[in-house]
């Protein structure tokens, strides 16, 4: 399995970014896709998860109403639209694909088997 997150960069507070995740090596439509982030000096945390076949989404409280997760199984991709960004959103963002429920993935009750390469998001004026 290969996971590649991209689309990060430097953005001012209040701005927007859209991250992309390309997945290869599996039939993505069966997998839950979860976005995680790791702020500097802190532990990795779940941000958003989307279930197979778009049957549901789960968000961390810190991003509800600001971030939107989506998926395109035909393109083997997932996206994280991030709006109204705050300095505390600064982190390296990762995507994962697992055969597990979103609520257990988001809380890291079940740890992903593969992380892939992340993308840096910096929110600063």
PDB file of C-alpha atoms in Angstrom:
ATOM      1  CA  UNK A   1       0.000   0.000   0.000  1.00  0.00           C
ATOM      2  CA  UNK A   2       1.238   3.466  -0.888  1.00  0.00           C
ATOM      3  CA  UNK A   3      -0.268   6.650   0.508  1.00  0.00           C
ATOM      4  CA  UNK A   4       0.785  10.090  -0.684  1.00  0.00           C
ATOM      5  CA  UNK A   5      -0.594  13.257   0.847  1.00  0.00           C
ATOM      6  CA  UNK A   6      -0.042  16.554  -0.970  1.00  0.00           C
ATOM      7  CA  UNK A   7      -1.310  20.115  -1.201  1.00  0.00           C
ATOM      8  CA  UNK A   8       0.151  21.566   1.965  1.00  0.00           C
ATOM      9  CA  UNK A   9       1.771  24.954   2.226  1.00  0.00           C
ATOM     10  CA  UNK A  10       1.860  28.279   4.017  1.00  0.00           C
ATOM     11  CA  UNK A  11      -1.459  30.071   4.464  1.00  0.00           C
ATOM     12  CA  UNK A  12      -2.624  33.042   6.512  1.00  0.00           C
ATOM     13  CA  UNK A  13      -5.125  32.624   9.349  1.00  0.00           C
ATOM     14  CA  UNK A  14      -8.637  32.513   7.947  1.00  0.00           C
ATOM     15  CA  UNK A  15      -7.419  31.096   4.661  1.00  0.00           C
ATOM     16  CA  UNK A  16      -8.110  27.792   2.929  1.00  0.00           C
ATOM     17  CA  UNK A  17      -6.193  24.806   1.604  1.00  0.00           C
ATOM     18  CA  UNK A  18      -7.248  21.580  -0.054  1.00  0.00           C
ATOM     19  CA  UNK A  19      -5.181  18.495   0.621  1.00  0.00           C
ATOM     20  CA  UNK A  20      -5.149  15.453  -1.620  1.00  0.00           C
ATOM     21  CA  UNK A  21      -4.367  11.833  -0.856  1.00  0.00           C
ATOM     22  CA  UNK A  22      -3.501   9.336  -3.552  1.00  0.00           C
ATOM     23  CA  UNK A  23      -3.731   5.657  -2.639  1.00  0.00           C
ATOM     24  CA  UNK A  24      -2.363   2.705  -4.557  1.00  0.00           C
ATOM     25  CA  UNK A  25      -2.045  -0.997  -3.927  1.00  0.00           C
ATOM     26  CA  UNK A  26      -5.574  -1.736  -2.724  1.00  0.00           C
ATOM     27  CA  UNK A  27      -9.260  -1.548  -3.726  1.00  0.00           C
ATOM     28  CA  UNK A  28      -9.960   1.760  -2.067  1.00  0.00           C
ATOM     29  CA  UNK A  29     -13.748   1.539  -2.195  1.00  0.00           C
ATOM     30  CA  UNK A  30     -13.739  -1.005   0.659  1.00  0.00           C
ATOM     31  CA  UNK A  31     -11.597   1.102   2.980  1.00  0.00           C
ATOM     32  CA  UNK A  32     -12.253   3.901   5.424  1.00  0.00           C
ATOM     33  CA  UNK A  33      -9.983   6.875   4.734  1.00  0.00           C
ATOM     34  CA  UNK A  34      -8.744   8.873   7.693  1.00  0.00           C
ATOM     35  CA  UNK A  35      -6.783  12.096   7.817  1.00  0.00           C
ATOM     36  CA  UNK A  36      -4.456  12.613  10.774  1.00  0.00           C
ATOM     37  CA  UNK A  37      -2.140  15.429  11.736  1.00  0.00           C
ATOM     38  CA  UNK A  38       0.862  15.865  13.963  1.00  0.00           C
ATOM     39  CA  UNK A  39       1.471  19.370  15.293  1.00  0.00           C
ATOM     40  CA  UNK A  40       5.054  20.298  16.177  1.00  0.00           C
ATOM     41  CA  UNK A  41       6.064  18.707  19.459  1.00  0.00           C
ATOM     42  CA  UNK A  42       2.725  16.947  19.885  1.00  0.00           C
ATOM     43  CA  UNK A  43       1.256  13.520  19.278  1.00  0.00           C
ATOM     44  CA  UNK A  44      -0.539  12.500  16.128  1.00  0.00           C
ATOM     45  CA  UNK A  45      -4.308  13.066  16.207  1.00  0.00           C
ATOM     46  CA  UNK A  46      -7.264  12.139  14.067  1.00  0.00           C
ATOM     47  CA  UNK A  47      -8.851  14.922  12.033  1.00  0.00           C
ATOM     48  CA  UNK A  48     -11.524  13.393   9.791  1.00  0.00           C
ATOM     49  CA  UNK A  49     -12.643  10.024   8.494  1.00  0.00           C
ATOM     50  CA  UNK A  50     -14.896   8.948   5.642  1.00  0.00           C
ATOM     51  CA  UNK A  51     -16.428   5.489   5.508  1.00  0.00           C
ATOM     52  CA  UNK A  52     -16.507   3.234   2.436  1.00  0.00           C
ATOM     53  CA  UNK A  53     -19.030   4.201  -0.244  1.00  0.00           C
ATOM     54  CA  UNK A  54     -19.476   7.628   1.369  1.00  0.00           C
ATOM     55  CA  UNK A  55     -21.749   6.113   4.002  1.00  0.00           C
ATOM     56  CA  UNK A  56     -20.624   8.511   6.689  1.00  0.00           C
ATOM     57  CA  UNK A  57     -18.063  10.988   7.954  1.00  0.00           C
ATOM     58  CA  UNK A  58     -16.612  11.716  11.378  1.00  0.00           C
ATOM     59  CA  UNK A  59     -14.695  14.818  12.417  1.00  0.00           C
ATOM     60  CA  UNK A  60     -12.602  15.844  15.388  1.00  0.00           C
ATOM     61  CA  UNK A  61     -14.346  18.535  17.422  1.00  0.00           C
ATOM     62  CA  UNK A  62     -11.507  20.956  16.701  1.00  0.00           C
ATOM     63  CA  UNK A  63     -12.241  20.971  12.948  1.00  0.00           C
ATOM     64  CA  UNK A  64     -16.019  20.493  12.777  1.00  0.00           C
ATOM     65  CA  UNK A  65     -17.640  23.064  10.537  1.00  0.00           C
ATOM     66  CA  UNK A  66     -14.289  24.106   9.030  1.00  0.00           C
ATOM     67  CA  UNK A  67     -12.924  20.951   7.362  1.00  0.00           C
ATOM     68  CA  UNK A  68     -14.653  18.699   4.831  1.00  0.00           C
ATOM     69  CA  UNK A  69     -13.454  15.236   3.879  1.00  0.00           C
ATOM     70  CA  UNK A  70     -14.384  13.613   0.585  1.00  0.00           C
ATOM     71  CA  UNK A  71     -13.336  10.697  -1.584  1.00  0.00           C
ATOM     72  CA  UNK A  72     -13.241   9.700  -5.239  1.00  0.00           C
ATOM     73  CA  UNK A  73     -12.763   5.956  -5.430  1.00  0.00           C
ATOM     74  CA  UNK A  74     -12.465   6.019  -9.227  1.00  0.00           C
ATOM     75  CA  UNK A  75      -9.411   8.245  -8.842  1.00  0.00           C
ATOM     76  CA  UNK A  76      -8.221   6.332  -5.755  1.00  0.00           C
ATOM     77  CA  UNK A  77      -8.112   9.624  -3.931  1.00  0.00           C
ATOM     78  CA  UNK A  78      -9.375  11.475  -0.909  1.00  0.00           C
ATOM     79  CA  UNK A  79      -9.489  15.188  -0.246  1.00  0.00           C
ATOM     80  CA  UNK A  80      -9.505  17.388   2.832  1.00  0.00           C
ATOM     81  CA  UNK A  81     -10.909  20.856   2.257  1.00  0.00           C
ATOM     82  CA  UNK A  82      -9.708  23.094   5.083  1.00  0.00           C
ATOM     83  CA  UNK A  83     -11.374  26.462   5.558  1.00  0.00           C
ATOM     84  CA  UNK A  84     -11.079  29.179   8.191  1.00  0.00           C
ATOM     85  CA  UNK A  85      -7.641  27.896   9.088  1.00  0.00           C
ATOM     86  CA  UNK A  86      -6.148  28.737  12.467  1.00  0.00           C
ATOM     87  CA  UNK A  87      -2.524  28.770  13.656  1.00  0.00           C
ATOM     88  CA  UNK A  88      -3.294  25.680  15.753  1.00  0.00           C
ATOM     89  CA  UNK A  89      -4.010  23.771  12.529  1.00  0.00           C
ATOM     90  CA  UNK A  90      -0.282  23.910  11.781  1.00  0.00           C
ATOM     91  CA  UNK A  91       0.904  20.313  11.468  1.00  0.00           C
ATOM     92  CA  UNK A  92       2.080  17.588   9.159  1.00  0.00           C
ATOM     93  CA  UNK A  93      -1.019  15.951   7.673  1.00  0.00           C
ATOM     94  CA  UNK A  94      -1.227  12.259   6.794  1.00  0.00           C
ATOM     95  CA  UNK A  95      -3.846  10.062   5.173  1.00  0.00           C
ATOM     96  CA  UNK A  96      -4.524   6.393   5.836  1.00  0.00           C
ATOM     97  CA  UNK A  97      -6.771   3.671   4.427  1.00  0.00           C
ATOM     98  CA  UNK A  98      -7.967   0.886   6.716  1.00  0.00           C
ATOM     99  CA  UNK A  99     -10.644  -1.801   6.977  1.00  0.00           C
ATOM    100  CA  UNK A 100     -12.026  -0.493  10.262  1.00  0.00           C
ATOM    101  CA  UNK A 101     -14.811   1.771  11.596  1.00  0.00           C
ATOM    102  CA  UNK A 102     -14.225   5.512  11.412  1.00  0.00           C
ATOM    103  CA  UNK A 103     -14.896   6.153  15.103  1.00  0.00           C
ATOM    104  CA  UNK A 104     -12.177   3.701  16.107  1.00  0.00           C
ATOM    105  CA  UNK A 105      -9.698   5.020  13.545  1.00  0.00           C
ATOM    106  CA  UNK A 106     -10.204   8.684  14.376  1.00  0.00           C
ATOM    107  CA  UNK A 107      -9.478   8.130  18.054  1.00  0.00           C
ATOM    108  CA  UNK A 108      -6.522   5.830  17.242  1.00  0.00           C
ATOM    109  CA  UNK A 109      -8.259   3.032  19.108  1.00  0.00           C
ATOM    110  CA  UNK A 110      -7.199   1.143  16.015  1.00  0.00           C
ATOM    111  CA  UNK A 111      -3.835   2.321  14.766  1.00  0.00           C
ATOM    112  CA  UNK A 112      -3.345   2.468  10.988  1.00  0.00           C
ATOM    113  CA  UNK A 113      -1.004  -0.131   9.554  1.00  0.00           C
ATOM    114  CA  UNK A 114       0.584   2.324   7.122  1.00  0.00           C
ATOM    115  CA  UNK A 115       1.056   6.093   7.266  1.00  0.00           C
ATOM    116  CA  UNK A 116       2.716   7.134   4.058  1.00  0.00           C
ATOM    117  CA  UNK A 117       4.321  10.500   3.454  1.00  0.00           C
ATOM    118  CA  UNK A 118       2.666  13.538   4.979  1.00  0.00           C
ATOM    119  CA  UNK A 119       2.323  17.125   3.838  1.00  0.00           C
ATOM    120  CA  UNK A 120       3.189  20.207   5.891  1.00  0.00           C
ATOM    121  CA  UNK A 121       0.512  22.800   6.586  1.00  0.00           C
ATOM    122  CA  UNK A 122       1.615  26.044   8.201  1.00  0.00           C
ATOM    123  CA  UNK A 123      -0.924  28.670   9.234  1.00  0.00           C
ATOM    124  CA  UNK A 124       0.800  31.923  10.031  1.00  0.00           C
ATOM    125  CA  UNK A 125       0.638  35.604   9.282  1.00  0.00           C
TER     126      UNK A 125
END
